[in-house]
Amino acid sequence: MAVAAEYYLLLSAAIFCIGLFGVLTRRNALIFLMSVELMLNAANINFVAFSLQHGNLTGQVFALFGMAIAAAEVAVGIGIILVLYRNFSDVDVTKATTMRW
């Protein structure tokens, strides 16, 4: 019993909207980073769903690349957040107008 592709697309759209809401409304850098991860995972769900729909592995390979990009983004983002916290003693992205000290 296969799940229709429309359900995957609805799930992906919901996750993407949650991530977009988090990026646009939150000031905390960690929540900002997690919201970007949600948006990347929504794209990965779409890749896998279309891969399943068309019966090839291309979407799954792109999903793996998306996960690698997400992991690299987290590594760089955590570094930026650590520097932000060290310099401003807070992770509010609106307080840091420059990364120079």
PDB file of C-alpha atoms in Angstrom:
ATOM      1  CA  MET A   1       0.000   0.000   0.000  1.00  0.00           C
ATOM      2  CA  ALA A   2       1.686   3.151  -1.223  1.00  0.00           C
ATOM      3  CA  VAL A   3       1.037   6.607   0.092  1.00  0.00           C
ATOM      4  CA  ALA A   4       0.040   9.118  -2.558  1.00  0.00           C
ATOM      5  CA  ALA A   5       2.561  11.804  -3.475  1.00  0.00           C
ATOM      6  CA  GLU A   6       0.117  14.549  -2.539  1.00  0.00           C
ATOM      7  CA  TYR A   7       0.413  13.645   1.131  1.00  0.00           C
ATOM      8  CA  TYR A   8       4.187  13.965   0.967  1.00  0.00           C
ATOM      9  CA  LEU A   9       3.815  17.341  -0.691  1.00  0.00           C
ATOM     10  CA  LEU A  10       1.373  18.519   1.974  1.00  0.00           C
ATOM     11  CA  LEU A  11       3.730  17.345   4.735  1.00  0.00           C
ATOM     12  CA  SER A  12       6.621  19.061   3.016  1.00  0.00           C
ATOM     13  CA  ALA A  13       4.680  22.291   2.598  1.00  0.00           C
ATOM     14  CA  ALA A  14       3.654  22.254   6.261  1.00  0.00           C
ATOM     15  CA  ILE A  15       7.230  21.678   7.442  1.00  0.00           C
ATOM     16  CA  PHE A  16       8.533  24.367   5.103  1.00  0.00           C
ATOM     17  CA  CYS A  17       5.936  26.859   6.363  1.00  0.00           C
ATOM     18  CA  ILE A  18       6.860  26.111   9.983  1.00  0.00           C
ATOM     19  CA  GLY A  19      10.518  26.697   9.136  1.00  0.00           C
ATOM     20  CA  LEU A  20       9.758  29.896   7.247  1.00  0.00           C
ATOM     21  CA  PHE A  21       7.672  31.159  10.156  1.00  0.00           C
ATOM     22  CA  GLY A  22      10.585  30.456  12.498  1.00  0.00           C
ATOM     23  CA  VAL A  23      13.064  32.297  10.291  1.00  0.00           C
ATOM     24  CA  LEU A  24      10.854  35.337   9.861  1.00  0.00           C
ATOM     25  CA  THR A  25       9.654  35.744  13.442  1.00  0.00           C
ATOM     26  CA  ARG A  26      12.390  34.540  15.799  1.00  0.00           C
ATOM     27  CA  ARG A  27      15.436  36.456  16.923  1.00  0.00           C
ATOM     28  CA  ASN A  28      17.281  33.612  18.614  1.00  0.00           C
ATOM     29  CA  ALA A  29      20.086  32.370  16.383  1.00  0.00           C
ATOM     30  CA  LEU A  30      19.667  28.739  17.448  1.00  0.00           C
ATOM     31  CA  ILE A  31      15.972  28.715  16.562  1.00  0.00           C
ATOM     32  CA  PHE A  32      16.856  30.488  13.324  1.00  0.00           C
ATOM     33  CA  LEU A  33      19.299  27.672  12.536  1.00  0.00           C
ATOM     34  CA  MET A  34      16.756  24.972  13.385  1.00  0.00           C
ATOM     35  CA  SER A  35      14.172  26.669  11.182  1.00  0.00           C
ATOM     36  CA  VAL A  36      16.537  26.617   8.228  1.00  0.00           C
ATOM     37  CA  GLU A  37      17.053  22.913   8.889  1.00  0.00           C
ATOM     38  CA  LEU A  38      13.293  22.396   8.740  1.00  0.00           C
ATOM     39  CA  MET A  39      13.149  24.105   5.364  1.00  0.00           C
ATOM     40  CA  LEU A  40      16.005  21.957   4.024  1.00  0.00           C
ATOM     41  CA  ASN A  41      14.297  18.803   5.280  1.00  0.00           C
ATOM     42  CA  ALA A  42      11.077  19.866   3.559  1.00  0.00           C
ATOM     43  CA  ALA A  43      13.001  20.025   0.307  1.00  0.00           C
ATOM     44  CA  ASN A  44      14.455  16.571   1.004  1.00  0.00           C
ATOM     45  CA  ILE A  45      10.959  15.145   1.525  1.00  0.00           C
ATOM     46  CA  ASN A  46      10.001  16.525  -1.877  1.00  0.00           C
ATOM     47  CA  PHE A  47      13.073  14.975  -3.493  1.00  0.00           C
ATOM     48  CA  VAL A  48      12.329  11.550  -2.029  1.00  0.00           C
ATOM     49  CA  ALA A  49       8.618  11.766  -2.850  1.00  0.00           C
ATOM     50  CA  PHE A  50       9.269  12.595  -6.486  1.00  0.00           C
ATOM     51  CA  SER A  51      11.928   9.897  -6.615  1.00  0.00           C
ATOM     52  CA  LEU A  52       9.360   7.398  -5.385  1.00  0.00           C
ATOM     53  CA  GLN A  53       6.774   8.726  -7.822  1.00  0.00           C
ATOM     54  CA  HIS A  54       9.044   8.363 -10.849  1.00  0.00           C
ATOM     55  CA  GLY A  55      10.724   5.144  -9.755  1.00  0.00           C
ATOM     56  CA  ASN A  56      14.330   6.282  -9.962  1.00  0.00           C
ATOM     57  CA  LEU A  57      17.011   7.141  -7.424  1.00  0.00           C
ATOM     58  CA  THR A  58      17.876  10.640  -8.586  1.00  0.00           C
ATOM     59  CA  GLY A  59      15.748  12.356  -5.954  1.00  0.00           C
ATOM     60  CA  GLN A  60      17.224  10.250  -3.198  1.00  0.00           C
ATOM     61  CA  VAL A  61      20.741  11.174  -4.306  1.00  0.00           C
ATOM     62  CA  PHE A  62      19.753  14.838  -4.249  1.00  0.00           C
ATOM     63  CA  ALA A  63      18.304  14.305  -0.775  1.00  0.00           C
ATOM     64  CA  LEU A  64      21.657  12.940   0.370  1.00  0.00           C
ATOM     65  CA  PHE A  65      23.347  16.042  -1.030  1.00  0.00           C
ATOM     66  CA  GLY A  66      20.768  18.143   0.807  1.00  0.00           C
ATOM     67  CA  MET A  67      21.598  16.389   4.068  1.00  0.00           C
ATOM     68  CA  ALA A  68      25.304  17.013   3.488  1.00  0.00           C
ATOM     69  CA  ILE A  69      24.597  20.687   2.869  1.00  0.00           C
ATOM     70  CA  ALA A  70      22.499  20.804   6.041  1.00  0.00           C
ATOM     71  CA  ALA A  71      25.300  19.243   8.070  1.00  0.00           C
ATOM     72  CA  ALA A  72      27.822  21.741   6.697  1.00  0.00           C
ATOM     73  CA  GLU A  73      25.406  24.576   7.386  1.00  0.00           C
ATOM     74  CA  VAL A  74      25.052  23.464  10.999  1.00  0.00           C
ATOM     75  CA  ALA A  75      28.824  23.298  11.449  1.00  0.00           C
ATOM     76  CA  VAL A  76      29.291  26.830  10.120  1.00  0.00           C
ATOM     77  CA  GLY A  77      26.207  28.122  11.918  1.00  0.00           C
ATOM     78  CA  ILE A  78      27.260  26.783  15.301  1.00  0.00           C
ATOM     79  CA  GLY A  79      30.639  28.466  14.845  1.00  0.00           C
ATOM     80  CA  ILE A  80      28.976  31.775  14.038  1.00  0.00           C
ATOM     81  CA  ILE A  81      26.638  31.424  17.026  1.00  0.00           C
ATOM     82  CA  LEU A  82      29.569  30.712  19.348  1.00  0.00           C
ATOM     83  CA  VAL A  83      31.371  33.845  18.133  1.00  0.00           C
ATOM     84  CA  LEU A  84      28.132  35.813  18.450  1.00  0.00           C
ATOM     85  CA  TYR A  85      27.656  34.650  22.032  1.00  0.00           C
ATOM     86  CA  ARG A  86      31.289  35.279  22.919  1.00  0.00           C
ATOM     87  CA  ASN A  87      31.215  38.855  21.614  1.00  0.00           C
ATOM     88  CA  PHE A  88      27.721  39.958  22.601  1.00  0.00           C
ATOM     89  CA  SER A  89      26.846  37.571  25.482  1.00  0.00           C
ATOM     90  CA  ASP A  90      23.562  36.844  23.716  1.00  0.00           C
ATOM     91  CA  VAL A  91      22.359  34.945  20.657  1.00  0.00           C
ATOM     92  CA  ASP A  92      19.881  37.600  19.523  1.00  0.00           C
ATOM     93  CA  VAL A  93      20.603  38.182  15.837  1.00  0.00           C
ATOM     94  CA  THR A  94      19.290  41.752  15.921  1.00  0.00           C
ATOM     95  CA  LYS A  95      21.885  42.926  18.432  1.00  0.00           C
ATOM     96  CA  ALA A  96      24.848  41.960  16.319  1.00  0.00           C
ATOM     97  CA  THR A  97      25.152  44.557  13.621  1.00  0.00           C
ATOM     98  CA  THR A  98      28.742  43.663  12.853  1.00  0.00           C
ATOM     99  CA  MET A  99      30.958  40.669  13.507  1.00  0.00           C
ATOM    100  CA  ARG A 100      33.991  42.869  14.160  1.00  0.00           C
ATOM    101  CA  TRP A 101      35.142  43.491  17.692  1.00  0.00           C
TER     102      TRP A 101
END
